[in-house]
Each structure stands twice: as C-alpha cells, then as structure tokens.
Amino acid sequence: AQTVTQSQPEMSVQEAETVTLSCTYDTSESNYYLFWYKQPPSRQMILVIRQEAYKQQNATENRFSVNFQKAAKSFSLKISDSQLGDTAMYFCAYSLLDSNYQLIWGAGTKLIIKP
Amino acid sequence: GAGVSQSPSNKVTEKGKDVELRCDPISGHTALYWYRQRLGQGLEFLIYFQGNSAPDKSGLPSDRFSAERTGESVSTLTIQRTQQEDSAVYLCASSSYRGLSYEQYFGPGTRLTVT
C-alpha cells in the first residue's frame, strides 16, 4: 500500500527557532513528486514546497527547505527562523506521475510557534 | 476568479438528507479534484476530473456519493442519505494540466456536519 507517515502529531517551538518536521513514505515507484502543504486555521491548504524525486538537490523556498533521502524514502521539512504565522497543520504528500497526480497524504503535524 | 471557491462554507444537515457541495475551479484549469478531510486527519481522495475524459471515481466511499462537472467549469459533489460518518471538511482543488503542472490549488473547503 502507498502510505505517508508523519510521526510527530504535534510540535511547538519558540519564535525564531528552527524546527524540522519528519515524513516518510512508501512507494515502489521511481518517479513521483513530494510536497509539503500548510493548513492554517482558515482551512486554506497552501503549498509550501515541492520536490521532484528525480532531482537530487534539495528544494528550498526562503525559510523552508527539505532533506530528501530517496533511498530512505524520507522527506523532512526544515523551517528556519520560525514566525508566529507559521503556526498551522503541516501535511506531507506525494503524487505518482501515472495516477492522475492524486495526492497521497500523511495525517499531519500540528506546529505551534510560541512568542 | 482569483482562486478556487467553494460553497457553502459550512453546512449542517440531518441524517438521511441529501446535500450538494459546489466547487468553482480557477479559470482555465482542466483538472479538478475532490478530497475529504476528517477531523485531525489527512486528506482522502474522492474523485478526479480531467477535461472531457471519464472521471476517476476510485476514491468514492459508497454509491451515496456522486459528482458532476460540466466541461472545465463548476463541479458539484452530492451526498445522498447522509450519515454521521460523512461529517468532514470537503476540499476541492484544481490544476492547470496534468502533464505540465502538478501543483493543486485548493479551495477553503465546506465543513459538513450531519446531526
């Protein structure tokens, strides 16, 4: 079965600290995309960062970066200089190129940034 | 429009009643997805539309669930004879073209409560 596991149901850090959210997935395919989405209390799902599996270089978007370990099927998200607005649910997901780009989702990690 | 919109924002219905949820995708987006998000969980794929192709209904949980989309415009998700386990947030997402853009843009969701 294709699954995504986020082992941290909840995390909290002080503002300006760095936090890493973990994600592991299970697929036998070699071509896929990986995503981190953020869902604040407004419910709006927002794409944070994405990674193509064929790329070895880790994706970076400003304060957000990933550590992609393809052999280990691991895709962690690092948030640097965390801000109060980063408080949200964070979901890891992947999609296969030959499955209508359906997203397979993890259960999410609730991240709380404390002032 | 500027983004994906969904209506209603919240819906409370009695067990056994039918409900209809609406999604307006981003103009020009050929692909449209419906997901269900139960409280504290990740997203479950329900159905996928791509242009005029036959929809992928593999995620629909029962024959009480159905969805329609006319061309590349509005989609409606219908749940007949609602049950309490149908209570969830229903999210709609659209993307421009599966071969060129795999990013899904999400609407704010409809929170369905079945009493």
Short mmCIF file of C-alpha atoms in Angstrom, two decimals:
data_model
loop_
_atom_site.label_atom_id
_atom_site.label_comp_id
_atom_site.label_asym_id
_atom_site.label_seq_id
_atom_site.Cartn_x
_atom_site.Cartn_y
_atom_site.Cartn_z
CA ALA A 1 0.00 0.00 0.00
CA GLN A 2 1.11 3.51 -0.68
CA THR A 3 1.35 5.43 2.56
CA VAL A 4 2.77 8.57 4.07
CA THR A 5 3.78 8.67 7.73
CA GLN A 6 4.24 11.77 9.82
CA SER A 7 5.42 10.56 13.19
CA GLN A 8 5.03 13.85 15.08
CA PRO A 9 1.36 14.65 15.80
CA GLU A 10 2.29 17.97 17.41
CA MET A 11 5.33 20.16 17.88
CA SER A 12 5.92 23.53 19.44
CA VAL A 13 8.94 25.83 19.31
CA GLN A 14 9.80 29.37 20.25
CA GLU A 15 9.65 32.08 17.66
CA ALA A 16 12.90 32.42 15.66
CA GLU A 17 13.96 28.84 16.37
CA THR A 18 14.48 26.21 13.70
CA VAL A 19 12.16 23.22 13.56
CA THR A 20 12.21 20.05 11.49
CA LEU A 21 9.10 18.06 10.63
CA SER A 22 9.58 14.45 9.61
CA CYS A 23 7.89 12.49 6.84
CA THR A 24 8.45 9.02 5.45
CA TYR A 25 6.58 7.42 2.60
CA ASP A 26 6.27 4.08 0.96
CA THR A 27 6.09 3.54 -2.78
CA SER A 28 7.63 1.13 -5.22
CA GLU A 29 7.57 3.72 -7.99
CA SER A 30 10.66 5.67 -9.00
CA ASN A 31 9.03 8.77 -10.44
CA TYR A 32 6.92 10.90 -8.17
CA TYR A 33 6.59 14.32 -6.63
CA LEU A 34 6.74 15.20 -2.96
CA PHE A 35 5.02 18.11 -1.30
CA TRP A 36 4.64 19.91 1.97
CA TYR A 37 1.35 21.74 2.43
CA LYS A 38 0.41 24.11 5.22
CA GLN A 39 -3.14 24.38 6.53
CA PRO A 40 -3.74 27.29 8.95
CA PRO A 41 -6.96 27.54 10.98
CA SER A 42 -8.60 29.19 7.98
CA ARG A 43 -8.58 25.69 6.37
CA GLN A 44 -6.92 27.03 3.22
CA MET A 45 -4.41 24.44 2.04
CA ILE A 46 -1.27 26.21 0.86
CA LEU A 47 1.67 24.65 -0.97
CA VAL A 48 4.89 25.28 0.96
CA ILE A 49 7.47 23.42 -1.09
CA ARG A 50 7.74 20.62 -3.63
CA GLN A 51 10.43 18.20 -4.75
CA GLU A 52 10.72 16.09 -7.87
CA ALA A 53 12.01 12.63 -6.97
CA TYR A 54 14.46 12.56 -9.88
CA LYS A 55 16.25 15.65 -8.56
CA GLN A 56 18.99 15.04 -6.03
CA GLN A 57 19.25 18.66 -4.98
CA ASN A 58 17.05 19.54 -2.03
CA ALA A 59 14.37 22.13 -2.72
CA THR A 60 14.49 25.46 -0.90
CA GLU A 61 11.91 28.24 -0.63
CA ASN A 62 13.11 31.13 1.51
CA ARG A 63 12.96 29.90 5.14
CA PHE A 64 11.70 26.47 4.11
CA SER A 65 13.95 23.66 2.94
CA VAL A 66 13.70 19.91 2.65
CA ASN A 67 16.02 17.00 3.32
CA PHE A 68 15.12 14.44 0.66
CA GLN A 69 16.62 10.99 1.15
CA LYS A 70 15.25 8.90 -1.70
CA ALA A 71 16.78 5.59 -0.66
CA ALA A 72 15.41 6.00 2.85
CA LYS A 73 12.09 7.35 1.49
CA SER A 74 12.36 10.30 3.82
CA PHE A 75 11.28 13.88 3.13
CA SER A 76 11.65 16.19 6.12
CA LEU A 77 10.81 19.89 6.20
CA LYS A 78 13.03 22.42 7.96
CA ILE A 79 11.64 25.80 8.90
CA SER A 80 14.31 28.33 9.82
CA ASP A 81 13.74 31.48 11.84
CA SER A 82 10.20 30.36 12.63
CA GLN A 83 7.47 33.01 12.77
CA LEU A 84 4.12 33.17 14.52
CA GLY A 85 2.41 32.93 11.14
CA ASP A 86 3.96 29.51 10.64
CA THR A 87 1.53 28.10 13.19
CA ALA A 88 -0.56 25.58 11.24
CA MET A 89 -1.06 21.94 10.37
CA TYR A 90 1.64 20.70 8.02
CA PHE A 91 0.91 17.84 5.66
CA CYS A 92 3.38 15.78 3.69
CA ALA A 93 2.09 14.27 0.45
CA TYR A 94 3.28 12.65 -2.73
CA SER A 95 1.82 12.01 -6.14
CA LEU A 96 2.66 9.46 -8.78
CA LEU A 97 3.01 10.59 -12.37
CA ASP A 98 0.75 7.84 -13.66
CA SER A 99 -2.11 8.15 -11.18
CA ASN A 100 -3.78 11.34 -12.31
CA TYR A 101 -1.47 13.13 -9.90
CA GLN A 102 -3.59 12.01 -6.96
CA LEU A 103 -2.03 13.17 -3.75
CA ILE A 104 -1.42 10.58 -1.02
CA TRP A 105 -1.40 12.38 2.31
CA GLY A 106 0.09 11.97 5.74
CA ALA A 107 -2.02 12.61 8.85
CA GLY A 108 -0.32 15.93 9.51
CA THR A 109 1.79 17.60 12.19
CA LYS A 110 0.37 20.43 14.24
CA LEU A 111 3.06 23.08 14.59
CA ILE A 112 2.74 25.79 17.20
CA ILE A 113 5.10 28.74 17.23
CA LYS A 114 5.22 30.37 20.65
CA PRO A 115 6.02 34.08 21.11
CA GLY B 1 -11.64 34.10 -10.41
CA ALA B 2 -8.54 34.60 -8.34
CA GLY B 3 -8.69 31.22 -6.66
CA VAL B 4 -10.76 28.11 -6.10
CA SER B 5 -14.03 28.87 -4.37
CA GLN B 6 -16.40 26.51 -2.60
CA SER B 7 -19.90 26.89 -1.29
CA PRO B 8 -21.39 26.69 1.19
CA SER B 9 -18.63 27.34 3.70
CA ASN B 10 -20.50 25.36 6.34
CA LYS B 11 -23.44 23.00 6.07
CA VAL B 12 -25.40 21.36 8.87
CA THR B 13 -27.87 18.71 7.81
CA GLU B 14 -29.95 16.00 9.38
CA LYS B 15 -29.08 12.37 8.94
CA GLY B 16 -30.79 10.96 5.86
CA LYS B 17 -30.98 14.22 3.94
CA ASP B 18 -29.17 14.85 0.65
CA VAL B 19 -26.54 17.61 0.34
CA GLU B 20 -24.89 19.27 -2.61
CA LEU B 21 -21.49 20.93 -2.41
CA ARG B 22 -20.16 23.26 -5.06
CA CYS B 23 -16.68 23.98 -6.35
CA ASP B 24 -15.61 26.75 -8.74
CA PRO B 25 -12.11 26.00 -10.03
CA ILE B 26 -9.58 28.51 -11.24
CA SER B 27 -10.49 29.59 -14.75
CA GLY B 28 -8.61 27.55 -17.34
CA HIS B 29 -7.76 24.70 -15.00
CA THR B 30 -8.65 21.45 -16.68
CA ALA B 31 -8.16 19.14 -13.71
CA LEU B 32 -10.39 19.14 -10.64
CA TYR B 33 -10.16 17.00 -7.51
CA TRP B 34 -12.43 16.40 -4.53
CA TYR B 35 -10.99 15.34 -1.17
CA ARG B 36 -12.49 14.57 2.21
CA GLN B 37 -10.71 15.56 5.42
CA ARG B 38 -11.95 14.07 8.65
CA LEU B 39 -11.13 15.84 11.90
CA GLY B 40 -7.44 15.56 12.73
CA GLN B 41 -6.63 13.54 9.66
CA GLY B 42 -5.07 13.99 6.25
CA LEU B 43 -6.97 14.18 3.00
CA GLU B 44 -8.72 11.27 1.32
CA PHE B 45 -9.03 11.36 -2.45
CA LEU B 46 -12.63 11.10 -3.67
CA ILE B 47 -12.84 11.85 -7.39
CA TYR B 48 -10.83 13.43 -10.22
CA PHE B 49 -11.99 15.18 -13.40
CA GLN B 50 -9.68 15.94 -16.32
CA GLY B 51 -11.21 17.86 -19.21
CA ASN B 52 -13.80 15.79 -21.03
CA SER B 53 -12.30 12.44 -20.02
CA ALA B 54 -14.24 9.98 -17.89
CA PRO B 55 -13.75 10.89 -14.24
CA ASP B 56 -11.68 8.75 -11.89
CA LYS B 57 -14.20 7.77 -9.23
CA SER B 58 -11.98 5.26 -7.47
CA GLY B 59 -11.98 7.16 -4.18
CA LEU B 60 -15.73 7.50 -3.70
CA PRO B 61 -16.54 5.63 -0.45
CA SER B 62 -20.03 4.46 -1.41
CA ASP B 63 -22.72 4.81 -4.04
CA ARG B 64 -24.26 7.56 -1.94
CA PHE B 65 -21.51 9.82 -3.22
CA SER B 66 -21.52 11.24 -6.74
CA ALA B 67 -20.01 14.20 -8.52
CA GLU B 68 -20.51 16.02 -11.76
CA ARG B 69 -18.58 18.54 -13.74
CA THR B 70 -19.63 20.26 -16.93
CA GLY B 71 -16.65 20.75 -19.18
CA GLU B 72 -13.93 22.65 -17.34
CA SER B 73 -16.22 24.62 -15.10
CA VAL B 74 -18.13 24.16 -11.88
CA SER B 75 -18.31 20.81 -10.12
CA THR B 76 -20.87 19.58 -7.63
CA LEU B 77 -20.39 16.80 -5.10
CA THR B 78 -23.64 15.20 -3.98
CA ILE B 79 -24.04 13.03 -0.91
CA GLN B 80 -27.35 11.21 -0.68
CA ARG B 81 -28.93 9.94 2.54
CA THR B 82 -26.19 11.49 4.65
CA GLN B 83 -24.78 9.58 7.60
CA GLN B 84 -22.96 10.89 10.64
CA GLU B 85 -19.69 9.43 9.37
CA ASP B 86 -19.97 11.78 6.39
CA SER B 87 -19.21 14.70 8.71
CA ALA B 88 -15.95 16.18 7.49
CA VAL B 89 -14.43 19.06 5.54
CA TYR B 90 -14.74 18.54 1.80
CA LEU B 91 -11.95 20.19 -0.14
CA CYS B 92 -11.80 20.89 -3.85
CA ALA B 93 -8.60 21.52 -5.78
CA SER B 94 -7.81 22.36 -9.38
CA SER B 95 -4.69 22.29 -11.53
CA SER B 96 -3.88 23.57 -14.96
CA TYR B 97 -2.84 20.41 -16.84
CA ARG B 98 -1.56 17.15 -15.52
CA GLY B 99 1.36 16.96 -17.91
CA LEU B 100 2.65 20.44 -17.34
CA SER B 101 1.65 21.50 -13.89
CA TYR B 102 1.17 19.17 -10.99
CA GLU B 103 0.51 21.80 -8.35
CA GLN B 104 -3.00 21.66 -6.97
CA TYR B 105 -4.67 24.83 -5.79
CA PHE B 106 -7.17 24.30 -3.01
CA GLY B 107 -10.40 25.97 -2.07
CA PRO B 108 -11.29 26.80 1.54
CA GLY B 109 -13.48 23.74 1.88
CA THR B 110 -17.02 23.04 3.00
CA ARG B 111 -17.46 21.84 6.56
CA LEU B 112 -20.30 19.32 6.60
CA THR B 113 -21.91 18.36 9.89
CA VAL B 114 -24.50 15.60 9.90
CA THR B 115 -26.64 15.57 13.05
#
